[in-house]
mmCIF file of N, CA and C in Angstrom:
data_model
loop_
_atom_site.group_PDB
_atom_site.id
_atom_site.type_symbol
_atom_site.label_atom_id
_atom_site.label_comp_id
_atom_site.label_asym_id
_atom_site.label_seq_id
_atom_site.Cartn_x
_atom_site.Cartn_y
_atom_site.Cartn_z
ATOM 1 N N MET A 23 -12.565 -10.473 45.526
ATOM 2 C CA MET A 23 -12.690 -9.926 44.191
ATOM 3 C C MET A 23 -11.814 -8.669 44.085
ATOM 4 N N THR A 24 -11.185 -8.497 42.936
ATOM 5 C CA THR A 24 -10.278 -7.382 42.717
ATOM 6 C C THR A 24 -11.059 -6.137 42.341
ATOM 7 N N SER A 25 -10.631 -4.985 42.884
ATOM 8 C CA SER A 25 -11.335 -3.739 42.597
ATOM 9 C C SER A 25 -10.895 -3.167 41.246
ATOM 10 N N TYR A 26 -11.660 -2.230 40.782
ATOM 11 C CA TYR A 26 -11.395 -1.572 39.501
ATOM 12 C C TYR A 26 -10.024 -0.897 39.503
ATOM 13 N N LYS A 27 -9.702 -0.181 40.569
ATOM 14 C CA LYS A 27 -8.418 0.526 40.651
ATOM 15 C C LYS A 27 -7.243 -0.453 40.656
ATOM 16 N N GLU A 28 -7.408 -1.569 41.332
ATOM 17 C CA GLU A 28 -6.346 -2.570 41.356
ATOM 18 C C GLU A 28 -6.128 -3.163 39.965
ATOM 19 N N LEU A 29 -7.218 -3.407 39.277
ATOM 20 C CA LEU A 29 -7.118 -3.938 37.921
ATOM 21 C C LEU A 29 -6.430 -2.949 36.987
ATOM 22 N N LEU A 30 -6.730 -1.653 37.141
ATOM 23 C CA LEU A 30 -6.069 -0.635 36.328
ATOM 24 C C LEU A 30 -4.568 -0.617 36.597
ATOM 25 N N LYS A 31 -4.175 -0.749 37.859
ATOM 26 C CA LYS A 31 -2.757 -0.800 38.205
ATOM 27 C C LYS A 31 -2.091 -2.026 37.593
ATOM 28 N N GLN A 32 -2.791 -3.159 37.639
ATOM 29 C CA GLN A 32 -2.254 -4.383 37.040
ATOM 30 C C GLN A 32 -2.080 -4.222 35.532
ATOM 31 N N ARG A 33 -3.077 -3.598 34.918
ATOM 32 C CA ARG A 33 -2.996 -3.380 33.465
ATOM 33 C C ARG A 33 -1.810 -2.480 33.132
ATOM 34 N N GLU A 34 -1.617 -1.424 33.906
ATOM 35 C CA GLU A 34 -0.497 -0.515 33.670
ATOM 36 C C GLU A 34 0.836 -1.248 33.824
ATOM 37 N N ALA A 35 0.941 -2.079 34.850
ATOM 38 C CA ALA A 35 2.166 -2.848 35.060
ATOM 39 C C ALA A 35 2.386 -3.824 33.906
ATOM 40 N N LEU A 36 1.323 -4.481 33.437
ATOM 41 C CA LEU A 36 1.440 -5.401 32.307
ATOM 42 C C LEU A 36 1.848 -4.672 31.029
ATOM 43 N N GLU A 37 1.285 -3.494 30.807
ATOM 44 C CA GLU A 37 1.642 -2.718 29.612
ATOM 45 C C GLU A 37 3.116 -2.334 29.645
ATOM 46 N N GLN A 38 3.623 -1.997 30.826
ATOM 47 C CA GLN A 38 5.044 -1.683 30.947
ATOM 48 C C GLN A 38 5.899 -2.917 30.669
ATOM 49 N N GLN A 39 5.482 -4.060 31.188
ATOM 50 C CA GLN A 39 6.213 -5.300 30.946
ATOM 51 C C GLN A 39 6.190 -5.654 29.458
ATOM 52 N N ILE A 40 5.042 -5.465 28.825
ATOM 53 C CA ILE A 40 4.912 -5.757 27.393
ATOM 54 C C ILE A 40 5.829 -4.858 26.579
ATOM 55 N N SER A 41 5.831 -3.567 26.873
ATOM 56 C CA SER A 41 6.667 -2.647 26.100
ATOM 57 C C SER A 41 8.152 -2.940 26.312
ATOM 58 N N GLU A 42 8.534 -3.317 27.528
ATOM 59 C CA GLU A 42 9.935 -3.656 27.803
ATOM 60 C C GLU A 42 10.327 -4.939 27.064
ATOM 61 N N ALA A 43 9.461 -5.941 27.084
ATOM 62 C CA ALA A 43 9.748 -7.190 26.380
ATOM 63 C C ALA A 43 9.844 -6.945 24.882
ATOM 64 N N ARG A 44 8.972 -6.107 24.338
ATOM 65 C CA ARG A 44 9.016 -5.780 22.907
ATOM 66 C C ARG A 44 10.321 -5.076 22.564
ATOM 67 N N ARG A 45 10.723 -4.117 23.395
ATOM 68 C CA ARG A 45 11.954 -3.381 23.145
ATOM 69 C C ARG A 45 13.156 -4.326 23.145
ATOM 70 N N ARG A 46 13.191 -5.231 24.126
ATOM 71 C CA ARG A 46 14.286 -6.205 24.211
ATOM 72 C C ARG A 46 14.319 -7.114 22.983
ATOM 73 N N GLU A 47 13.158 -7.645 22.599
ATOM 74 C CA GLU A 47 13.107 -8.570 21.472
ATOM 75 C C GLU A 47 13.419 -7.865 20.152
ATOM 76 N N LEU A 48 12.988 -6.615 20.006
ATOM 77 C CA LEU A 48 13.336 -5.857 18.801
ATOM 78 C C LEU A 48 14.837 -5.616 18.725
ATOM 79 N N ALA A 49 15.433 -5.280 19.855
ATOM 80 C CA ALA A 49 16.885 -5.064 19.873
ATOM 81 C C ALA A 49 17.614 -6.343 19.490
ATOM 82 N N ASP A 50 17.148 -7.492 20.004
ATOM 83 C CA ASP A 50 17.760 -8.780 19.651
ATOM 84 C C ASP A 50 17.591 -9.068 18.162
ATOM 85 N N ALA A 51 16.400 -8.807 17.617
ATOM 86 C CA ALA A 51 16.141 -9.060 16.202
ATOM 87 C C ALA A 51 17.015 -8.181 15.317
ATOM 88 N N VAL A 52 17.146 -6.898 15.655
ATOM 89 C CA VAL A 52 17.981 -5.983 14.877
ATOM 90 C C VAL A 52 19.433 -6.429 14.934
ATOM 91 N N SER A 53 19.879 -6.859 16.106
ATOM 92 C CA SER A 53 21.250 -7.340 16.247
ATOM 93 C C SER A 53 21.480 -8.575 15.381
ATOM 94 N N GLN A 54 20.530 -9.482 15.369
ATOM 95 C CA GLN A 54 20.642 -10.703 14.564
ATOM 96 C C GLN A 54 20.666 -10.367 13.071
ATOM 97 N N VAL A 55 19.800 -9.459 12.641
ATOM 98 C CA VAL A 55 19.764 -9.063 11.229
ATOM 99 C C VAL A 55 21.079 -8.406 10.829
ATOM 100 N N ARG A 56 21.589 -7.529 11.673
ATOM 101 C CA ARG A 56 22.853 -6.860 11.360
ATOM 102 C C ARG A 56 24.004 -7.858 11.232
ATOM 103 N N SER A 57 24.025 -8.857 12.109
ATOM 104 C CA SER A 57 25.101 -9.843 12.021
ATOM 105 C C SER A 57 24.978 -10.672 10.744
ATOM 106 N N LEU A 58 23.757 -11.017 10.331
ATOM 107 C CA LEU A 58 23.561 -11.755 9.081
ATOM 108 C C LEU A 58 23.963 -10.918 7.871
ATOM 109 N N VAL A 59 23.603 -9.638 7.883
ATOM 110 C CA VAL A 59 23.968 -8.747 6.781
ATOM 111 C C VAL A 59 25.487 -8.650 6.687
ATOM 112 N N ALA A 60 26.147 -8.497 7.815
ATOM 113 C CA ALA A 60 27.605 -8.399 7.813
ATOM 114 C C ALA A 60 28.242 -9.717 7.389
ATOM 115 N N GLU A 61 27.701 -10.834 7.868
ATOM 116 C CA GLU A 61 28.273 -12.150 7.564
ATOM 117 C C GLU A 61 28.206 -12.477 6.078
ATOM 118 N N TYR A 62 27.092 -12.140 5.449
ATOM 119 C CA TYR A 62 26.907 -12.484 4.044
ATOM 120 C C TYR A 62 27.176 -11.321 3.094
ATOM 121 N N GLY A 63 27.513 -10.168 3.607
ATOM 122 C CA GLY A 63 27.812 -9.011 2.771
ATOM 123 C C GLY A 63 26.610 -8.533 1.973
ATOM 124 N N LEU A 64 25.441 -8.571 2.581
ATOM 125 C CA LEU A 64 24.207 -8.184 1.899
ATOM 126 C C LEU A 64 24.086 -6.667 1.799
ATOM 127 N N THR A 65 23.396 -6.220 0.754
ATOM 128 C CA THR A 65 23.085 -4.800 0.595
ATOM 129 C C THR A 65 21.604 -4.601 0.837
ATOM 130 N N ALA A 66 21.198 -3.345 0.934
ATOM 131 C CA ALA A 66 19.774 -3.041 1.104
ATOM 132 C C ALA A 66 18.985 -3.554 -0.097
ATOM 133 N N GLN A 67 19.566 -3.497 -1.289
ATOM 134 C CA GLN A 67 18.905 -3.984 -2.498
ATOM 135 C C GLN A 67 18.701 -5.499 -2.432
ATOM 136 N N ASP A 68 19.641 -6.220 -1.827
ATOM 137 C CA ASP A 68 19.499 -7.671 -1.659
ATOM 138 C C ASP A 68 18.330 -8.002 -0.731
ATOM 139 N N VAL A 69 18.232 -7.250 0.339
ATOM 140 C CA VAL A 69 17.218 -7.523 1.351
ATOM 141 C C VAL A 69 15.856 -6.983 0.937
ATOM 142 N N PHE A 70 15.837 -5.794 0.336
ATOM 143 C CA PHE A 70 14.592 -5.148 -0.066
ATOM 144 C C PHE A 70 14.646 -4.820 -1.556
ATOM 145 N N PRO A 71 14.422 -5.806 -2.438
ATOM 146 C CA PRO A 71 14.510 -5.543 -3.876
ATOM 147 C C PRO A 71 13.436 -4.559 -4.343
ATOM 148 N N ALA A 72 13.726 -3.820 -5.410
ATOM 149 C CA ALA A 72 12.784 -2.830 -5.952
ATOM 150 C C ALA A 72 11.503 -3.531 -6.357
ATOM 151 N N GLY A 73 10.387 -2.827 -6.158
ATOM 152 C CA GLY A 73 9.094 -3.379 -6.526
ATOM 153 C C GLY A 73 8.467 -4.222 -5.433
ATOM 154 N N LYS A 74 9.184 -4.443 -4.374
ATOM 155 C CA LYS A 74 8.663 -5.229 -3.256
ATOM 156 C C LYS A 74 8.553 -4.349 -2.017
ATOM 157 N N ALA A 75 8.161 -3.111 -2.215
ATOM 158 C CA ALA A 75 8.113 -2.143 -1.121
ATOM 159 C C ALA A 75 7.112 -2.577 -0.055
ATOM 160 N N ALA A 76 7.449 -2.304 1.174
ATOM 161 C CA ALA A 76 6.559 -2.624 2.279
ATOM 162 C C ALA A 76 5.277 -1.818 2.152
ATOM 163 N N GLY A 77 4.185 -2.455 2.454
ATOM 164 C CA GLY A 77 2.911 -1.773 2.404
ATOM 165 C C GLY A 77 2.288 -1.722 1.023
ATOM 166 N N LYS A 78 2.924 -2.349 0.062
ATOM 167 C CA LYS A 78 2.383 -2.333 -1.290
ATOM 168 C C LYS A 78 1.097 -3.143 -1.304
ATOM 169 N N THR A 79 0.090 -2.616 -1.940
ATOM 170 C CA THR A 79 -1.188 -3.304 -1.995
ATOM 171 C C THR A 79 -1.161 -4.422 -3.008
ATOM 172 N N GLY A 80 -2.202 -5.194 -3.070
ATOM 173 C CA GLY A 80 -2.283 -6.320 -3.974
ATOM 174 C C GLY A 80 -2.659 -5.931 -5.387
ATOM 175 N N ARG A 81 -2.444 -4.709 -5.785
ATOM 176 C CA ARG A 81 -2.789 -4.264 -7.127
ATOM 177 C C ARG A 81 -1.868 -4.921 -8.139
ATOM 178 N N SER A 82 -2.349 -5.021 -9.352
ATOM 179 C CA SER A 82 -1.539 -5.648 -10.392
ATOM 180 C C SER A 82 -0.373 -4.756 -10.778
ATOM 181 N N SER A 83 0.595 -5.351 -11.466
ATOM 182 C CA SER A 83 1.792 -4.597 -11.844
ATOM 183 C C SER A 83 1.485 -3.569 -12.925
ATOM 184 N N THR A 84 0.350 -3.699 -13.609
ATOM 185 C CA THR A 84 -0.004 -2.744 -14.654
ATOM 186 C C THR A 84 -0.859 -1.595 -14.132
ATOM 187 N N ALA A 85 -1.189 -1.613 -12.854
ATOM 188 C CA ALA A 85 -2.021 -0.558 -12.280
ATOM 189 C C ALA A 85 -1.305 0.779 -12.389
ATOM 190 N N GLY A 86 -2.011 1.786 -12.876
ATOM 191 C CA GLY A 86 -1.458 3.125 -12.979
ATOM 192 C C GLY A 86 -0.687 3.384 -14.260
ATOM 193 N N THR A 87 -0.622 2.415 -15.150
ATOM 194 C CA THR A 87 0.092 2.639 -16.408
ATOM 195 C C THR A 87 -0.838 3.293 -17.417
ATOM 196 N N LYS A 88 -0.258 3.970 -18.380
ATOM 197 C CA LYS A 88 -1.035 4.655 -19.409
ATOM 198 C C LYS A 88 -1.654 3.637 -20.357
ATOM 199 N N VAL A 89 -2.847 3.947 -20.812
ATOM 200 C CA VAL A 89 -3.559 3.093 -21.756
ATOM 201 C C VAL A 89 -3.725 3.876 -23.050
ATOM 202 N N ALA A 90 -3.529 3.199 -24.167
ATOM 203 C CA ALA A 90 -3.658 3.854 -25.471
ATOM 204 C C ALA A 90 -5.116 4.271 -25.687
ATOM 205 N N PRO A 91 -5.337 5.447 -26.254
ATOM 206 C CA PRO A 91 -6.714 5.883 -26.512
ATOM 207 C C PRO A 91 -7.371 5.017 -27.586
ATOM 208 N N LYS A 92 -8.670 4.812 -27.439
ATOM 209 C CA LYS A 92 -9.427 4.017 -28.409
ATOM 210 C C LYS A 92 -10.355 4.884 -29.250
ATOM 211 N N TYR A 93 -10.659 6.083 -28.750
ATOM 212 C CA TYR A 93 -11.621 6.950 -29.430
ATOM 213 C C TYR A 93 -11.046 8.353 -29.563
ATOM 214 N N ARG A 94 -11.375 9.029 -30.678
ATOM 215 C CA ARG A 94 -10.920 10.399 -30.909
ATOM 216 C C ARG A 94 -12.087 11.217 -31.440
ATOM 217 N N ASP A 95 -12.233 12.427 -30.905
ATOM 218 C CA ASP A 95 -13.241 13.360 -31.390
ATOM 219 C C ASP A 95 -12.648 14.069 -32.597
ATOM 220 N N PRO A 96 -13.227 13.877 -33.801
ATOM 221 C CA PRO A 96 -12.654 14.500 -34.993
ATOM 222 C C PRO A 96 -12.717 16.029 -34.953
ATOM 223 N N ALA A 97 -13.661 16.586 -34.237
ATOM 224 C CA ALA A 97 -13.810 18.039 -34.197
ATOM 225 C C ALA A 97 -12.720 18.700 -33.354
ATOM 226 N N THR A 98 -12.377 18.112 -32.232
ATOM 227 C CA THR A 98 -11.422 18.746 -31.321
ATOM 228 C C THR A 98 -10.100 17.991 -31.207
ATOM 229 N N GLY A 99 -10.080 16.739 -31.605
ATOM 230 C CA GLY A 99 -8.876 15.935 -31.476
ATOM 231 C C GLY A 99 -8.711 15.315 -30.103
ATOM 232 N N GLN A 100 -9.683 15.529 -29.214
ATOM 233 C CA GLN A 100 -9.612 14.937 -27.885
ATOM 234 C C GLN A 100 -9.730 13.423 -27.994
ATOM 235 N N THR A 101 -9.072 12.716 -27.084
ATOM 236 C CA THR A 101 -9.118 11.263 -27.102
ATOM 237 C C THR A 101 -9.678 10.730 -25.792
ATOM 238 N N TRP A 102 -10.087 9.461 -25.841
ATOM 239 C CA TRP A 102 -10.607 8.766 -24.667
ATOM 240 C C TRP A 102 -10.193 7.314 -24.775
ATOM 241 N N THR A 103 -9.790 6.718 -23.662
ATOM 242 C CA THR A 103 -9.307 5.337 -23.659
ATOM 243 C C THR A 103 -10.433 4.313 -23.643
ATOM 244 N N GLY A 104 -11.642 4.745 -23.330
ATOM 245 C CA GLY A 104 -12.743 3.809 -23.199
ATOM 246 C C GLY A 104 -12.924 3.359 -21.765
ATOM 247 N N ARG A 105 -12.106 3.883 -20.867
ATOM 248 C CA ARG A 105 -12.211 3.551 -19.451
ATOM 249 C C ARG A 105 -12.759 4.739 -18.686
ATOM 250 N N GLY A 106 -13.466 4.451 -17.623
ATOM 251 C CA GLY A 106 -14.006 5.519 -16.795
ATOM 252 C C GLY A 106 -15.236 6.145 -17.436
ATOM 253 N N LYS A 107 -15.636 7.265 -16.895
ATOM 254 C CA LYS A 107 -16.824 7.954 -17.396
ATOM 255 C C LYS A 107 -16.548 8.522 -18.786
ATOM 256 N N ALA A 108 -17.499 8.317 -19.670
ATOM 257 C CA ALA A 108 -17.336 8.783 -21.051
ATOM 258 C C ALA A 108 -17.414 10.307 -21.107
ATOM 259 N N PRO A 109 -16.569 10.945 -21.949
ATOM 260 C CA PRO A 109 -16.650 12.396 -22.095
ATOM 261 C C PRO A 109 -17.939 12.790 -22.818
ATOM 262 N N LYS A 110 -18.313 14.044 -22.673
ATOM 263 C CA LYS A 110 -19.580 14.527 -23.239
ATOM 264 C C LYS A 110 -19.655 14.362 -24.751
ATOM 265 N N TRP A 111 -18.535 14.499 -25.457
ATOM 266 C CA TRP A 111 -18.575 14.425 -26.908
ATOM 267 C C TRP A 111 -18.888 13.029 -27.441
ATOM 268 N N ILE A 112 -18.820 12.000 -26.588
ATOM 269 C CA ILE A 112 -19.114 10.650 -27.057
ATOM 270 C C ILE A 112 -20.351 10.055 -26.388
ATOM 271 N N GLN A 113 -20.861 10.723 -25.378
ATOM 272 C CA GLN A 113 -22.043 10.217 -24.689
ATOM 273 C C GLN A 113 -23.223 10.179 -25.648
ATOM 274 N N ASN A 114 -23.999 9.121 -25.544
ATOM 275 C CA ASN A 114 -25.202 8.919 -26.365
ATOM 276 C C ASN A 114 -24.902 8.904 -27.854
ATOM 277 N N GLU A 115 -23.688 8.556 -28.235
ATOM 278 C CA GLU A 115 -23.291 8.468 -29.646
ATOM 279 C C GLU A 115 -22.849 7.032 -29.941
ATOM 280 N N ASN A 116 -22.838 6.699 -31.214
ATOM 281 C CA ASN A 116 -22.305 5.403 -31.638
ATOM 282 C C ASN A 116 -20.779 5.515 -31.575
ATOM 283 N N ARG A 117 -20.171 4.735 -30.710
ATOM 284 C CA ARG A 117 -18.729 4.850 -30.469
ATOM 285 C C ARG A 117 -17.902 4.357 -31.656
ATOM 286 N N GLU A 118 -18.476 3.562 -32.504
ATOM 287 C CA GLU A 118 -17.736 3.029 -33.653
ATOM 288 C C GLU A 118 -17.247 4.152 -34.565
ATOM 289 N N LYS A 119 -18.011 5.227 -34.701
ATOM 290 C CA LYS A 119 -17.578 6.304 -35.596
ATOM 291 C C LYS A 119 -16.444 7.143 -35.014
ATOM 292 N N PHE A 120 -16.163 6.961 -33.709
ATOM 293 C CA PHE A 120 -15.051 7.678 -33.072
ATOM 294 C C PHE A 120 -13.822 6.788 -32.866
ATOM 295 N N ALA A 121 -13.921 5.505 -33.230
ATOM 296 C CA ALA A 121 -12.829 4.554 -33.002
ATOM 297 C C ALA A 121 -11.587 4.984 -33.772
ATOM 298 N N ILE A 122 -10.447 4.788 -33.149
ATOM 299 C CA ILE A 122 -9.169 5.145 -33.777
ATOM 300 C C ILE A 122 -8.678 3.945 -34.565
#
């Protein structure tokens, strides 16, 4: 049976082999991509078009856009879109009388 220390040494050796193999394969992949880019005359925009950024979440394309207000306080002129927590001036009120 293998001892704990021997197993740790084996793990360390395997981790080194893994990192070396990853480095080699990444270098090969980068070389292949560069040759394809040069062969076809691609630009960064061709490969990575706008709006397709890495790490982009699955949110809709309208996420974060402005929404037109639906309600206005006649006393102050403040507006509210009807989304999120209602402001104090419209809470417990009939919203129809504030509709724009």
